[in-house]
Structures are given as structure tokens and as C-alpha cells.
């Protein structure tokens, strides 16, 4: 089946692309477009051409699956240059998302029209790449340099309206009009005019001053935190201003190919497909999922409020439940605070905020759970408290209502024993702040039904989260690996490191924060409780570091107590190293007869990654996680592991 067809509509050619699912620029599509251009130029009855796509979207980019193989001719720049060299005007008719190579093809056309809901972007940096088919040169000649540089180096697409205002889109299809009909009419008008000068030969409207580039590239380098592609993209965009098109195109292509074959892009392409794989759960295939209209959230604390806000912002009615009026009111204000900040940031309108407030209640007592389709419990992390809540829910909710717990480590099989029908109990482990963090671990108990599990999983997707399958164990996937990560770092303290050295090393690795600074921010009492919980079953022969316990025994729980691993009494936001901590560390090393030694930053990083991967391997072998790539995505989405490294399982399986 040809992926490109050319039809003649009264002298205007319609070049129709049909390459599901997203019209990616496969080898067949690149060749087909060149053949179409040849055919149109050779046919005197054709005055202009419309390039349009079947299915959900305009061309969404190069076919990422082809990147691991050697590129095959015709290469995309050749296809685009051939369209641009056409003797008749081509009009790109855009719906869905014109992304990457798709937008580059549209830039090779003489005009671009789009429906108002379309988006356009060059997201290559999110794959560790840069646009590799003229996008870094043509875009700044269609739109202004600031808009072009931001689009290319951030990878963020723009809506059709913003793209039109920036000069990237020539016309927006009026509401109610058909894209193809509008594009045919636009092309007919264009055919009566002289061909516009191709973007590749135009000079940019405004060439920024040298100082502008230095500042812009400097800002991008700071934000990139070790990722190469945004910085390379910025340099190549600048290069496109200073060199003739052919030379600039060659430079762009060689920079693209170098990145494509580099470790960072391989890691980010792994993450791209891993992120899509994690949403597939064989356990629920074929299960009948139910719609969730009304959600009850038990607990109005930070987590409960974040979960309630996320559900409200995604179309659910929400009833927050607390034990008494005071905490209920506090929870209500927490949720309204989140909605107010969404309003302030322009994410919702004032009318929307009002509608959400009308869909939200916060009360004392369980009465409001009687109408819930789903209840999410987010109360204190104590088994007895949770079992009492679920016993009550079992009494007052409808039999078909799903009962979910947000526990971050407790045994949900144990919680489910409080409910007559445990098939309706599932885990929905959100990450704080729950209305922002994308990751949700959806925990499968031994008794949950596929319908319950599938409905909970689909609900998380509806909240625009990245749900991941996990079985029941202490800490599920993320916190279990985090526990081992923290433990091995404590051992490195005893063996010769200091907290600030390990934190600096893991920041240099690309983590958002080092483990000790992160512990001080989250609260050291959480880890302390986890160690005490595991004490009864800990192997007495297993190495154990007393450093963290000694710090907690001093009442130092981190930022919230003014001191933890670091001292927060001074001005420094991140705290300052505390000689008392070094003293405790040296005492523990001595007590354990350890001769302290030097560690390189690389050794610290390798130790952390191999520890994470080893625990991940156990999690995989125990069937807690479905895939190694799911484990990578948990760490990337939930714990700040740098996406451009691909995750500990990817790094270990690809270690040279
Ligand atoms: N190549 C191959 N497969 C792709 C693909 C692509 N570019 N985009 C999506 N898929 C698959 C995806 O794996 C999934 O497969 C299915 O399509 C639906 O995707 C030369 C070098 C377009 C916004 O980065 O952002 O052009 O799981 O679940 O939520 O300069 O897909 O069903 O088997 O994401 O509706 C640049 C990447 C490439 C766009 C649609 N383009 N794609 O989202 O569906 S590099 C991109 C997306 C490039 C040039 C450079 C999204 C989407 P399966 P989906 P969606």
C-alpha cells in the first residue's frame, strides 16, 4: 500500500499521506513525497499542491524506529529540498501535531495552513537530537529568532494561534470550515501569485546581536544540566544565521548524526518508547473498565489535597472526607489554593475555577462516600488507621465502588482484609505534589479484579499521569530502590565520603538533588520509620549503618527541624555542612574498624547506579515490575533520574 497518493482536484494536486499511526517519515514516505513532487512538476494541468495527512495528525516526525539502523536514501533533507524547489506552490495543511521532520516538511512547503487545534514543534531535543532536516535554518526565517530558538531548544510545541502570530503558519482555518477545502482554495489563490522566495534563501528578519546569542546560549547551557542536545541546537541555530544555507544544512546534518549515534540520544529514545510501553498492562487486556465521575478522597493533608485537585482538574466531582470540620476546612483551603495557583498561572479560566469549586466538597464524616465511584484513601501511614478506614468504607460505599489506598509502602493485601470484597481494593500511589508529579504506581494486590485494576489504571491516565504496574512489596518499585540507594550512600559515608561530596557527585550525574539534600527536604523521620519497620526482619549479618539513626536520635529531621544532614540555621537555602555530622561519620567509621579512603565522583555514581539496577533486577525477578524499562521510567518520572541517561536498567544493560 502506497503511503502517498496524488489526486488532481481541478488543477490543484492533493498529496495525501497515509502512514498510520502518526504518519512518521518512513523511507517509503520520504521516497513517495519526492515522486509526488516530480509528478506535479511534470503535469502542466496542475497549478499548485496541497500536502495533507489522513488519520489523527499531520506528519509527526521522522520514524524514530529507523534511527538505530544506518540512514537510507533519500534522506529527509533531500525530500524537503525537492519540495521547496518545486515550480508550483505547495501548501501544507496541518491538523494534529506537525512535529520534528513533519514541521520541517511543512517548512519546505511554500505555505502552511492549520486548524486552530493543531500544534507545531521541533521536539527533537527530547530525543537527545536536534532537527536534522533544515528546521534549525528555515524556522528562524519563517518566524522570529526568539520564537524559533525557544521552540528548538525547549522542544515544546506551540499552538496554531501562537505559531500564526509568530509567522510560522500563514492562515488558520476558520471555525466550522473543512481543512482540505480551505487548503484547496488557499492553494488556488497561491497559484495565481508568483512563487514566494524559499525560506532557505531568505535572510532572517532580524539577526540577533552577538551579545544576544552569548546570553541565550548561556541560559540554555545552565538549564540543560548536562544534556547535550539543547546546547548543540542553540549553537547550530546561530550557525544557520552566519553561514550560507548549503553549508549550514551540512553542519546541521553532521551535528544531528553525531547526536543520533551518541549515548544520550539512545537513552532518550529508549525513554520515549519505555514511556509508552509502561501504559500497557497484559493483566487487564479485555477487562471492562468503568467510568469514574465522582471521587471521594479520605484525608485533606498535602497528598489528599493534591489528589483531589488532580481529579477536579480532570473532570471529576470530588468529595474530600476528614474526621472533623476543622481538618476538613483546612483540606478545602489546600485544594482551593492549588486551583487558585492554576488560575494565576493561566492553566484554567476564572469560570473554570468556579465550576471546579462547585464540583468540590470537604466535610467531616463518611456520608459523602455513598455516591462515590472511586474512593482514594490518603490518611496517616499507619496500618491500623488504614484498616479502620477501609472497614468503614466497606460499610458505607456502594458495592461497585473501587477502594484505593495511596500508601507508599504498607502491605495492601493486609489492608484489603478489612473489606468484604477485596477484589475492589487497589493501590494508587501518587507522588508529592500529587497534582504535578506524573508518576502513579498502580499496585496489584493478590485479590484485585482486572476490572478494578484496569479502571484504576485508566483513571490515572485520565489525570494525565504516567501510571505504572507494580506488585505488592515494601516500597513497591520506586521507594524500594530509593531505600537501597540511600543505604549504599550511608555505607560510602562510613567508607570515606561526606554528604556534600556524594550530593555534589549525584548532581553532576544529573540528578535534580543529591540523596542527603533530598532526605533533608522530605524529612529524615520517614526513612527512620522505614528502617525501624524493617529492623525485625533484617538479616543480622547484613551491613547496617547507624549514622542516619544517630542523626534522627538528635531530633535532626532535616529542613523542617532546622538541621539534618546539613545545618539550615544560616542564610544558605541548601544548608551548610555541619561539623557535628562529620564527627558522627568519623566515629562510626572508627567504631566499625573502617580505614576511610578517597572516592572519585565517578565511583560514587557507578556505585549508586549498580545498586539501583541490582534492586531493580530483584524487583523484576519477583514479578513486582513488568519490565526493566518500567523501572527506568519510575526513576526518571518519580525521582529525578536524568532522562538523558535512560535509567539504571538501561545504563547497566548498555554498560560498555
Ligand atoms: N516514530 C515512530 N513511532 C512513533 C513516533 C515516531 N516519530 N511517534 C509516535 N510513534 C508511535 C508510538 O510509539 C506509539 O506506538 C504510537 O505511535 C502512538 O504514539 C529529522 C530527527 C505524535 C504527539 O518526537 O510526540 O523528526 O505504542 O502513544 O499520545 O529533524 O506520539 O502504539 O506501538 O505517543 O496520540 C520527532 C514523537 C522525531 C514526535 C502522538 N517527532 N511522537 O501522541 O500517541 S525526530 C517526535 C509524539 C525527527 C527530524 C527529526 C506523540 C504524538 P505504539 P503515542 P499520542
XYZ file of C-alpha atoms and ligand atoms in Angstrom:
711
model
C 0.000 0.000 0.000
C 1.461 3.381 -1.047
C 1.774 5.818 1.806
C 1.489 8.763 -0.585
C -1.270 9.313 -3.173
C -1.598 12.258 -5.596
C -5.092 13.322 -6.716
C -5.919 16.137 -9.155
C -8.735 18.365 -7.917
C -9.389 20.757 -10.786
C -5.752 21.597 -11.289
C -4.805 21.541 -7.638
C -2.961 18.367 -6.574
C -3.828 16.817 -3.242
C -0.778 14.924 -1.943
C -2.386 12.623 0.591
C -0.159 10.893 3.169
C -1.457 7.815 4.948
C 1.133 6.114 7.179
C -0.523 5.188 10.491
C -0.331 5.665 13.391
C 1.258 9.130 13.167
C 2.357 9.483 9.523
C 6.020 9.153 10.591
C 8.515 9.851 7.808
C 9.478 6.302 6.925
C 11.747 5.574 3.967
C 8.641 4.867 1.853
C 7.136 8.220 2.773
C 10.331 10.163 2.005
C 10.563 8.495 -1.421
C 6.847 8.907 -2.058
C 6.998 12.658 -1.481
C 9.856 13.047 -3.950
C 7.924 11.072 -6.566
C 4.896 13.294 -5.919
C 6.975 16.446 -6.438
C 8.376 15.086 -9.720
C 4.890 14.132 -10.904
C 3.357 17.502 -10.038
C 6.135 19.486 -11.718
C 5.768 17.376 -14.855
C 1.974 17.758 -15.070
C 1.045 21.049 -16.775
C -2.576 20.638 -15.681
C -1.514 21.077 -12.056
C -1.100 24.662 -10.788
C -0.432 24.052 -7.075
C -0.363 21.294 -4.457
C -1.873 20.649 -1.018
C 0.015 18.299 1.324
C -2.450 16.724 3.752
C -2.470 13.656 6.022
C -5.012 11.010 6.843
C -5.606 9.872 10.417
C -5.112 11.683 13.675
C -2.282 14.001 12.744
C -0.069 15.690 10.169
C 3.387 14.138 9.872
C 4.646 13.715 13.458
C 8.310 13.420 12.593
C 10.950 11.028 11.383
C 10.320 7.368 12.181
C 12.248 7.045 15.443
C 12.383 3.288 14.998
C 14.663 3.763 11.975
C 17.322 5.620 13.976
C 19.206 2.562 15.163
C 19.822 1.479 11.555
C 22.028 3.282 9.008
C 20.037 6.083 7.320
C 18.697 5.105 3.874
C 18.413 7.492 0.906
C 16.527 9.564 0.170
C 17.405 11.387 3.346
C 14.798 13.768 4.708
C 16.713 16.970 3.782
C 16.712 15.751 0.144
C 12.957 15.224 0.240
C 12.356 18.657 1.713
C 14.741 20.427 -0.662
C 12.901 18.773 -3.590
C 9.521 20.039 -2.386
C 10.957 23.527 -1.848
C 12.423 23.507 -5.387
C 9.005 22.741 -6.923
C 7.906 25.045 -9.742
C 4.414 25.172 -8.240
C 3.384 26.284 -4.749
C 2.892 23.590 -2.082
C 0.519 24.298 0.814
C 0.941 22.191 3.970
C -2.489 21.566 5.506
C -1.906 20.854 9.184
C -4.058 19.125 11.796
C -3.000 17.295 14.951
C 0.717 17.756 15.552
C 3.265 18.786 12.922
C 6.372 17.734 14.825
C 10.043 17.344 14.053
C 10.562 16.235 10.490
C 6.843 16.845 9.944
C 7.245 20.549 10.628
C 10.456 20.541 8.597
C 8.498 19.162 5.615
C 5.901 21.891 6.162
C 8.733 24.472 6.196
C 9.855 23.128 2.823
C 6.370 23.918 1.517
C 5.699 27.444 0.307
C 2.758 27.994 2.655
C 1.322 26.484 5.826
C -2.324 26.495 6.918
C -3.647 24.834 10.054
C -6.796 24.133 12.015
C -6.969 26.090 15.253
C -6.428 22.961 17.380
C -3.212 21.991 15.597
C 0.182 22.199 17.259
C 3.604 22.608 15.659
C 7.019 21.963 17.151
C 10.548 20.666 16.870
C 10.771 18.282 19.873
C 13.990 16.603 18.762
C 15.879 17.748 21.872
C 13.553 15.488 23.884
C 15.097 12.587 21.981
C 18.630 13.855 22.545
C 18.700 15.149 18.958
C 18.370 18.396 17.063
C 16.233 18.997 13.956
C 18.182 17.233 11.203
C 16.409 18.363 8.023
C 16.726 22.099 7.828
C 14.496 23.036 10.740
C 17.210 24.998 12.566
C 17.712 27.144 9.436
C 14.243 27.510 7.949
C 12.296 28.062 11.189
C 14.159 31.293 12.149
C 13.369 32.521 8.615
C 9.661 31.787 8.916
C 9.281 33.021 12.491
C 11.311 35.415 14.613
C 14.630 34.180 16.114
C 13.442 34.311 19.719
C 10.385 32.153 18.944
C 12.493 29.789 16.802
C 15.284 29.368 19.355
C 12.814 28.719 22.177
C 10.858 26.176 20.109
C 14.010 24.321 19.013
C 15.913 24.301 22.307
C 12.931 23.653 24.609
C 11.324 21.050 22.346
C 7.940 22.463 23.344
C 5.337 22.701 20.569
C 3.264 25.838 20.010
C -0.455 26.053 19.383
C -1.639 27.101 15.923
C -2.544 30.582 17.139
C 0.896 31.330 18.596
C 2.554 29.811 15.526
C 0.427 32.014 13.295
C 1.274 35.122 15.327
C 4.979 34.251 15.044
C 4.721 33.943 11.232
C 5.150 30.161 11.094
C 1.559 29.482 9.955
C 0.108 31.598 7.137
C -3.585 31.063 7.860
C -5.824 29.394 10.447
C -8.833 27.530 9.065
C -11.978 29.415 10.150
C -14.101 27.502 12.700
C -16.503 25.122 11.049
C -14.611 25.021 7.759
C -13.031 21.839 6.432
C -9.204 21.803 6.362
C -8.900 20.250 2.894
C -11.469 22.544 1.341
C -9.809 25.606 2.875
C -6.348 24.446 1.759
C -7.526 23.813 -1.813
C -8.928 27.328 -2.006
C -5.748 28.783 -0.454
C -3.630 26.859 -2.994
C -5.759 28.072 -5.904
C -5.194 31.670 -4.786
C -1.471 30.999 -4.337
C -1.211 29.571 -7.850
C -2.214 32.967 -9.227
C 0.686 34.672 -7.474
C 4.450 34.476 -8.041
C 6.123 31.726 -6.008
C 7.296 33.136 -2.658
C 11.067 33.123 -2.067
C 12.003 29.796 -0.440
C 12.831 30.045 3.261
C 16.294 28.592 2.635
C 17.368 31.588 0.571
C 15.740 34.276 2.717
C 17.708 36.260 5.222
C 16.278 36.107 8.771
C 14.105 39.086 9.574
C 16.317 40.188 12.454
C 19.792 38.768 13.030
C 20.342 38.959 16.807
C 23.424 40.736 18.057
C 26.433 38.682 19.201
C 25.583 39.545 22.804
C 22.079 38.138 22.383
C 23.483 34.788 21.295
C 26.004 34.633 24.148
C 23.289 35.302 26.696
C 20.733 32.952 25.114
C 23.204 30.072 24.772
C 24.485 30.689 28.298
C 20.963 30.403 29.707
C 20.334 27.218 27.730
C 23.596 25.659 28.973
C 22.586 26.359 32.575
C 19.130 24.777 32.120
C 20.494 21.764 30.182
C 22.199 20.293 33.307
C 24.485 18.026 31.265
C 22.075 17.246 28.421
C 23.874 17.956 25.131
C 21.043 18.427 22.622
C 19.622 21.829 23.689
C 23.101 23.389 23.718
C 24.064 21.877 20.347
C 20.710 23.041 18.957
C 21.350 26.630 20.090
C 24.826 26.660 18.528
C 23.529 25.214 15.244
C 20.720 27.783 15.081
C 23.297 30.537 15.471
C 25.465 28.846 12.831
C 22.491 28.998 10.452
C 22.443 32.774 10.773
C 26.103 33.135 9.970
C 26.606 30.685 7.081
C 25.069 30.169 3.617
C 22.187 27.655 3.562
C 24.021 24.699 1.974
C 26.928 24.955 4.437
C 24.624 25.461 7.391
C 22.486 22.489 6.328
C 25.587 20.286 6.156
C 26.677 21.453 9.625
C 23.182 20.771 10.996
C 23.135 17.274 9.492
C 26.547 16.300 10.871
C 25.630 17.594 14.342
C 22.346 15.651 14.143
C 24.079 12.412 13.086
C 26.682 12.777 15.837
C 23.963 13.148 18.477
C 21.888 10.322 16.960
C 24.771 7.887 17.394
C 25.609 9.181 20.886
C 24.677 7.651 24.246
C 22.320 10.440 25.302
C 20.010 10.116 22.296
C 19.951 6.316 22.553
C 18.934 6.731 26.193
C 16.230 9.283 25.415
C 14.852 7.216 22.535
C 14.725 4.296 24.984
C 12.773 6.520 27.388
C 10.390 7.625 24.620
C 9.297 4.065 23.873
C 9.538 2.979 27.526
C 7.092 5.728 28.490
C 4.592 4.271 26.042
C 5.221 0.667 26.991
C 4.601 1.352 30.715
C 0.983 2.160 29.863
C 0.380 -1.398 28.610
C -0.711 -3.990 31.216
C -1.469 -7.516 29.948
C -3.334 -8.320 33.221
C -6.210 -6.044 32.229
C -6.397 -6.748 28.489
C -10.040 -7.315 27.642
C -11.270 -6.208 31.078
C -14.336 -3.976 31.162
C -13.265 -0.671 32.746
C -15.822 1.686 34.291
C -16.158 5.479 34.048
C -15.268 7.426 37.173
C -17.444 10.503 37.699
C -17.395 11.004 41.461
C -14.282 10.560 43.595
C -14.068 10.627 47.389
C -10.678 11.456 48.887
C -10.150 10.406 52.502
C -7.706 12.834 54.123
C -7.201 16.530 53.470
C -3.452 16.710 54.023
C -0.862 17.516 51.365
C -1.336 14.250 49.462
C -5.129 14.211 49.759
C -5.349 17.800 48.550
C -3.040 17.129 45.580
C -5.038 14.056 44.583
C -8.337 15.921 44.954
C -7.051 18.813 42.820
C -5.777 16.457 40.115
C -9.172 14.735 39.932
C -11.056 18.062 39.850
C -8.788 19.450 37.132
C -9.563 16.391 35.013
C -13.315 16.487 35.141
C -14.287 14.548 38.271
C -16.571 15.679 41.070
C -14.688 15.332 44.347
C -15.775 14.914 47.972
C -12.975 15.277 50.487
C -13.562 13.465 53.769
C -11.958 14.301 57.094
C -12.726 13.214 60.663
C -13.685 16.665 61.890
C -14.816 20.011 60.491
C -11.513 21.766 61.265
C -9.275 19.464 59.211
C -11.979 19.326 56.516
C -11.887 23.094 56.191
C -8.088 23.081 56.140
C -8.156 20.487 53.390
C -10.696 22.538 51.457
C -8.425 25.567 51.514
C -5.427 23.489 50.461
C -7.319 22.350 47.357
C -8.639 25.824 46.576
C -5.071 27.108 46.946
C -3.956 24.721 44.237
C -6.821 25.787 41.961
C -6.014 29.454 42.608
C -2.401 28.917 41.568
C -3.619 27.145 38.407
C -5.765 30.222 37.712
C -2.858 32.561 38.391
C -0.637 30.570 36.004
C -3.291 30.746 33.297
C -3.885 26.998 33.289
C -7.610 27.483 33.994
C -10.027 30.355 33.496
C -11.945 32.081 36.280
C -15.149 30.386 35.084
C -13.395 27.016 35.168
C -12.170 27.664 38.694
C -15.715 28.454 39.776
C -17.047 25.311 38.129
C -14.389 23.218 39.863
C -15.228 24.765 43.226
C -18.863 23.830 42.636
C -17.798 20.247 41.930
C -15.903 20.006 45.224
C -16.973 19.459 48.827
C -14.995 18.893 52.016
C -16.869 17.544 55.002
C -16.446 15.582 58.215
C -17.746 12.019 58.223
C -18.224 9.366 55.559
C -21.694 10.264 54.307
C -20.449 11.672 51.010
C -18.681 8.445 50.086
C -22.069 6.818 49.476
C -22.173 8.242 45.923
C -18.516 7.682 45.035
C -17.381 5.613 42.038
C -13.864 5.591 43.469
C -12.508 6.315 46.933
C -8.822 7.193 47.391
C -7.546 6.946 50.949
C -4.694 9.287 51.837
C -4.567 9.192 55.625
C -1.672 8.711 58.058
C 0.748 5.918 57.088
C -0.298 3.503 59.817
C -1.717 0.066 59.138
C -4.300 0.133 61.938
C -5.557 3.562 60.876
C -5.888 2.442 57.261
C -7.617 -0.812 58.151
C -10.176 1.110 60.198
C -10.816 3.487 57.297
C -11.314 0.606 54.853
C -13.637 -1.217 57.243
C -15.763 1.928 57.411
C -15.658 2.391 53.641
C -16.791 -1.196 53.222
C -19.924 -0.302 55.200
C -20.876 2.986 53.526
C -19.833 2.747 49.870
C -21.688 1.091 47.006
C -20.515 -2.486 46.309
C -19.172 -1.488 42.882
C -17.216 1.473 44.273
C -13.456 0.984 43.922
C -11.436 1.421 47.112
C -7.868 2.674 46.541
C -5.115 3.400 49.033
C -2.333 5.927 48.456
C 0.006 4.148 50.853
C 3.647 4.449 49.821
C 4.832 1.144 51.269
C 2.291 -0.661 53.503
C 1.043 -4.138 52.536
C -2.193 -3.562 50.609
C -3.081 -7.253 50.818
C -3.323 -6.688 54.585
C -5.443 -3.558 54.131
C -7.758 -5.439 51.749
C -8.609 -7.922 54.544
C -10.772 -5.171 56.088
C -13.107 -5.273 53.112
C -15.754 -7.897 52.398
C -14.922 -7.988 48.696
C -11.125 -7.469 48.381
C -11.430 -7.590 44.582
C -12.357 -3.924 44.708
C -9.211 -2.846 46.609
C -6.227 -1.450 44.694
C -3.197 0.772 45.333
C -2.855 4.221 43.724
C 0.482 5.529 44.955
C 0.794 9.184 43.943
C 3.994 11.197 44.303
C 4.072 14.555 46.026
C 2.971 17.082 44.857
C 0.233 14.790 43.526
C -1.301 17.366 41.179
C 2.084 17.877 39.472
C 4.159 14.666 39.584
C 3.354 12.453 36.576
C 4.138 9.060 38.125
C 1.481 6.903 39.791
C 2.285 3.345 40.902
C -0.880 1.275 40.448
C -0.494 -1.601 42.863
C -1.937 -5.010 42.073
C -2.925 -6.970 45.176
C -3.401 -10.716 45.231
C -7.175 -10.299 45.024
C -7.897 -7.219 42.896
C -10.051 -7.919 39.844
C -8.892 -6.984 36.323
C -11.902 -4.641 36.068
C -10.961 -2.812 39.275
C -7.301 -2.660 38.347
C -7.995 -1.595 34.764
C -10.402 1.119 35.897
C -7.873 2.499 38.393
C -5.120 2.425 35.758
C -7.342 4.225 33.231
C -8.311 6.772 35.907
C -4.622 7.612 36.435
C -4.220 8.130 32.673
C -7.278 10.382 32.707
C -5.486 12.515 35.303
C -2.714 12.864 32.651
C -0.409 10.751 34.790
C 2.035 8.043 33.777
C 0.679 5.005 35.634
C 2.969 2.037 36.105
C 2.101 -1.518 37.163
C 3.562 -2.695 40.470
C 3.028 -5.704 42.698
C 2.930 -5.545 46.497
C 6.244 -5.272 48.373
C 7.740 -2.836 50.880
C 8.167 0.383 48.913
C 6.755 -1.061 45.663
C 9.192 -0.107 42.860
C 10.403 3.446 43.497
C 10.700 3.645 47.275
C 12.194 0.164 47.446
C 15.005 1.258 45.109
C 15.282 4.600 46.924
C 15.781 2.682 50.208
C 18.744 0.789 48.715
C 20.106 3.985 47.124
C 20.121 5.753 50.470
C 21.606 2.699 52.220
C 24.590 2.412 49.851
C 25.240 6.137 50.223
C 25.373 5.734 54.014
C 27.909 2.950 53.523
C 30.010 5.258 51.329
C 29.944 7.794 54.180
C 31.409 5.184 56.521
C 33.946 4.150 53.854
C 35.302 7.628 53.233
C 32.824 10.152 51.825
C 30.992 13.123 53.286
C 27.359 14.049 52.463
C 28.298 17.123 50.441
C 30.673 15.078 48.261
C 28.032 12.477 47.429
C 25.374 15.129 46.831
C 27.704 17.052 44.510
C 28.566 13.882 42.631
C 24.928 12.900 42.088
C 24.025 16.423 40.981
C 26.877 16.250 38.484
C 25.405 12.917 37.364
C 22.250 14.846 36.513
C 20.002 14.080 39.491
C 17.833 17.010 40.473
C 19.135 16.765 44.059
C 21.690 14.707 45.942
C 20.370 11.986 48.300
C 21.211 13.779 51.537
C 19.748 17.125 50.489
C 16.671 15.235 49.252
C 16.378 13.433 52.605
C 16.583 16.739 54.466
C 13.841 18.137 52.238
C 11.483 15.133 52.510
C 12.151 14.590 56.234
C 14.628 12.096 57.730
C 11.951 10.668 60.033
C 10.350 8.885 57.051
C 13.468 6.827 56.355
C 13.976 6.319 60.091
C 10.483 4.797 60.366
C 11.234 2.549 57.381
C 14.467 1.295 58.978
C 12.686 0.640 62.284
C 9.910 -1.171 60.422
C 12.395 -3.435 58.708
C 14.546 -3.994 61.844
C 12.575 -7.063 62.932
C 13.211 -8.860 59.647
C 16.689 -7.506 58.884
C 19.419 -10.110 58.475
C 21.714 -9.579 61.497
C 24.700 -10.348 59.273
C 23.686 -7.651 56.792
C 25.802 -4.476 56.941
C 23.924 -1.659 58.697
C 24.976 1.986 59.121
C 23.996 3.746 62.352
C 24.820 7.238 61.037
C 21.303 8.188 59.928
C 19.741 6.779 63.114
C 22.151 8.780 65.289
C 21.199 11.958 63.410
C 17.472 11.240 63.896
C 18.016 10.416 67.579
C 19.262 14.005 67.938
C 15.888 15.173 66.586
C 17.506 16.342 63.364
C 14.895 15.529 60.695
C 16.129 17.955 58.042
C 14.817 21.313 56.855
C 11.644 21.046 58.956
C 13.709 20.920 62.158
C 16.384 23.356 61.011
C 19.013 20.644 60.838
C 19.534 17.198 59.382
C 22.470 16.144 57.266
C 23.062 19.872 56.832
C 22.654 22.886 59.101
C 19.834 25.219 57.966
C 20.309 27.928 60.577
C 22.247 30.194 58.184
C 21.266 32.043 55.010
C 22.225 29.289 52.550
C 18.982 27.810 51.164
C 20.566 24.392 50.701
C 22.007 24.399 54.226
C 25.688 24.148 55.106
C 27.851 21.142 56.023
C 27.782 20.602 59.786
C 30.979 19.561 61.635
C 28.797 17.544 64.021
C 27.735 15.292 61.137
C 31.343 14.780 60.058
C 32.202 13.893 63.662
C 29.429 11.275 63.797
C 30.553 9.822 60.464
C 34.193 9.549 61.566
C 33.120 7.945 64.854
C 31.048 5.351 63.009
C 33.887 4.582 60.600
C 36.215 4.072 63.553
C 33.661 2.005 65.509
C 33.336 -0.290 62.501
C 37.106 -0.544 62.061
C 36.922 1.036 58.623
C 40.004 2.734 57.198
C 38.466 5.630 55.294
C 39.582 6.123 51.684
C 39.145 8.519 48.782
C 36.215 8.138 46.362
C 36.089 9.657 42.895
C 32.831 11.189 41.734
C 32.573 8.544 39.025
C 32.952 5.746 41.582
C 30.140 7.230 43.665
C 27.903 7.456 40.582
C 28.715 3.924 39.406
C 28.058 2.548 42.896
C 24.648 4.229 43.007
C 23.614 3.094 39.514
C 24.716 -0.509 40.047
C 22.899 -0.627 43.405
C 19.696 0.700 41.826
C 19.988 -1.780 38.946
C 20.642 -4.723 41.288
C 17.494 -3.951 43.295
C 15.629 -3.372 40.044
C 16.686 -6.807 38.850
C 15.251 -8.372 42.038
C 12.025 -6.409 41.568
C 11.810 -7.765 38.029
C 12.556 -11.371 39.070
C 9.905 -11.175 41.810
C 7.339 -10.028 39.258
C 6.755 -6.753 41.086
C 7.530 -4.837 37.874
C 6.512 -5.972 34.378
C 9.559 -4.637 32.518
C 13.064 -3.321 33.141
C 12.067 -0.203 31.161
C 9.187 0.388 33.596
C 11.751 0.575 36.407
C 13.737 3.136 34.405
C 10.616 5.248 33.924
C 9.754 5.099 37.649
C 13.139 6.597 38.490
C 13.026 9.155 35.672
C 9.445 10.318 36.312
C 9.345 9.962 40.084
C 12.844 10.510 41.418
C 14.634 12.939 39.101
C 16.889 10.389 37.417
C 18.184 12.223 34.312
C 16.185 11.192 31.223
C 19.270 11.570 29.025
C 20.861 8.641 30.888
C 17.879 6.346 30.258
C 17.579 4.882 33.762
C 19.676 2.409 35.807
C 18.417 -0.702 33.996
C 19.192 0.835 30.589
C 22.617 2.071 31.739
C 23.567 -1.311 33.186
C 22.344 -3.287 30.199
C 24.278 -0.952 27.884
C 27.407 -0.625 30.007
C 30.342 -0.924 27.569
N 8.325 7.426 15.170
C 7.896 6.168 15.363
N 6.821 5.838 16.114
C 6.151 6.851 16.691
C 6.549 8.203 16.535
C 7.683 8.474 15.713
N 8.106 9.702 15.496
N 5.674 8.968 17.228
C 4.784 8.131 17.796
N 5.078 6.870 17.483
C 4.313 5.681 17.887
C 4.313 5.473 19.385
O 5.464 4.739 19.775
C 3.031 4.700 19.581
O 3.301 3.371 19.155
C 2.098 5.307 18.531
O 2.944 5.920 17.548
C 1.179 6.352 19.106
O 2.027 7.295 19.805
C 14.574 14.523 11.078
C 15.059 13.674 13.523
C 2.722 12.368 17.793
C 2.157 13.636 19.890
O 9.421 13.418 18.625
O 5.143 13.115 20.444
O 11.645 14.110 13.285
O 2.834 2.225 21.361
O 1.056 6.840 22.068
O -0.328 10.128 22.650
O 14.517 16.500 12.301
O 3.498 10.188 19.554
O 1.051 2.382 19.592
O 3.067 0.925 19.212
O 2.551 8.859 21.640
O -1.552 10.421 20.400
C 10.323 13.994 16.118
C 7.053 11.865 18.825
C 11.017 12.729 15.699
C 7.159 13.121 17.970
C 1.065 11.463 19.352
N 8.951 13.738 16.452
N 5.673 11.448 18.999
O 0.811 11.212 20.718
O 0.218 8.736 20.639
S 12.722 13.021 15.317
C 8.608 13.423 17.724
C 4.832 12.103 19.844
C 12.661 13.959 13.898
C 13.860 15.266 12.164
C 13.933 14.608 13.491
C 3.464 11.517 20.008
C 2.362 12.274 19.234
P 2.516 2.147 19.876
P 1.505 7.937 21.157
P -0.293 10.152 21.162
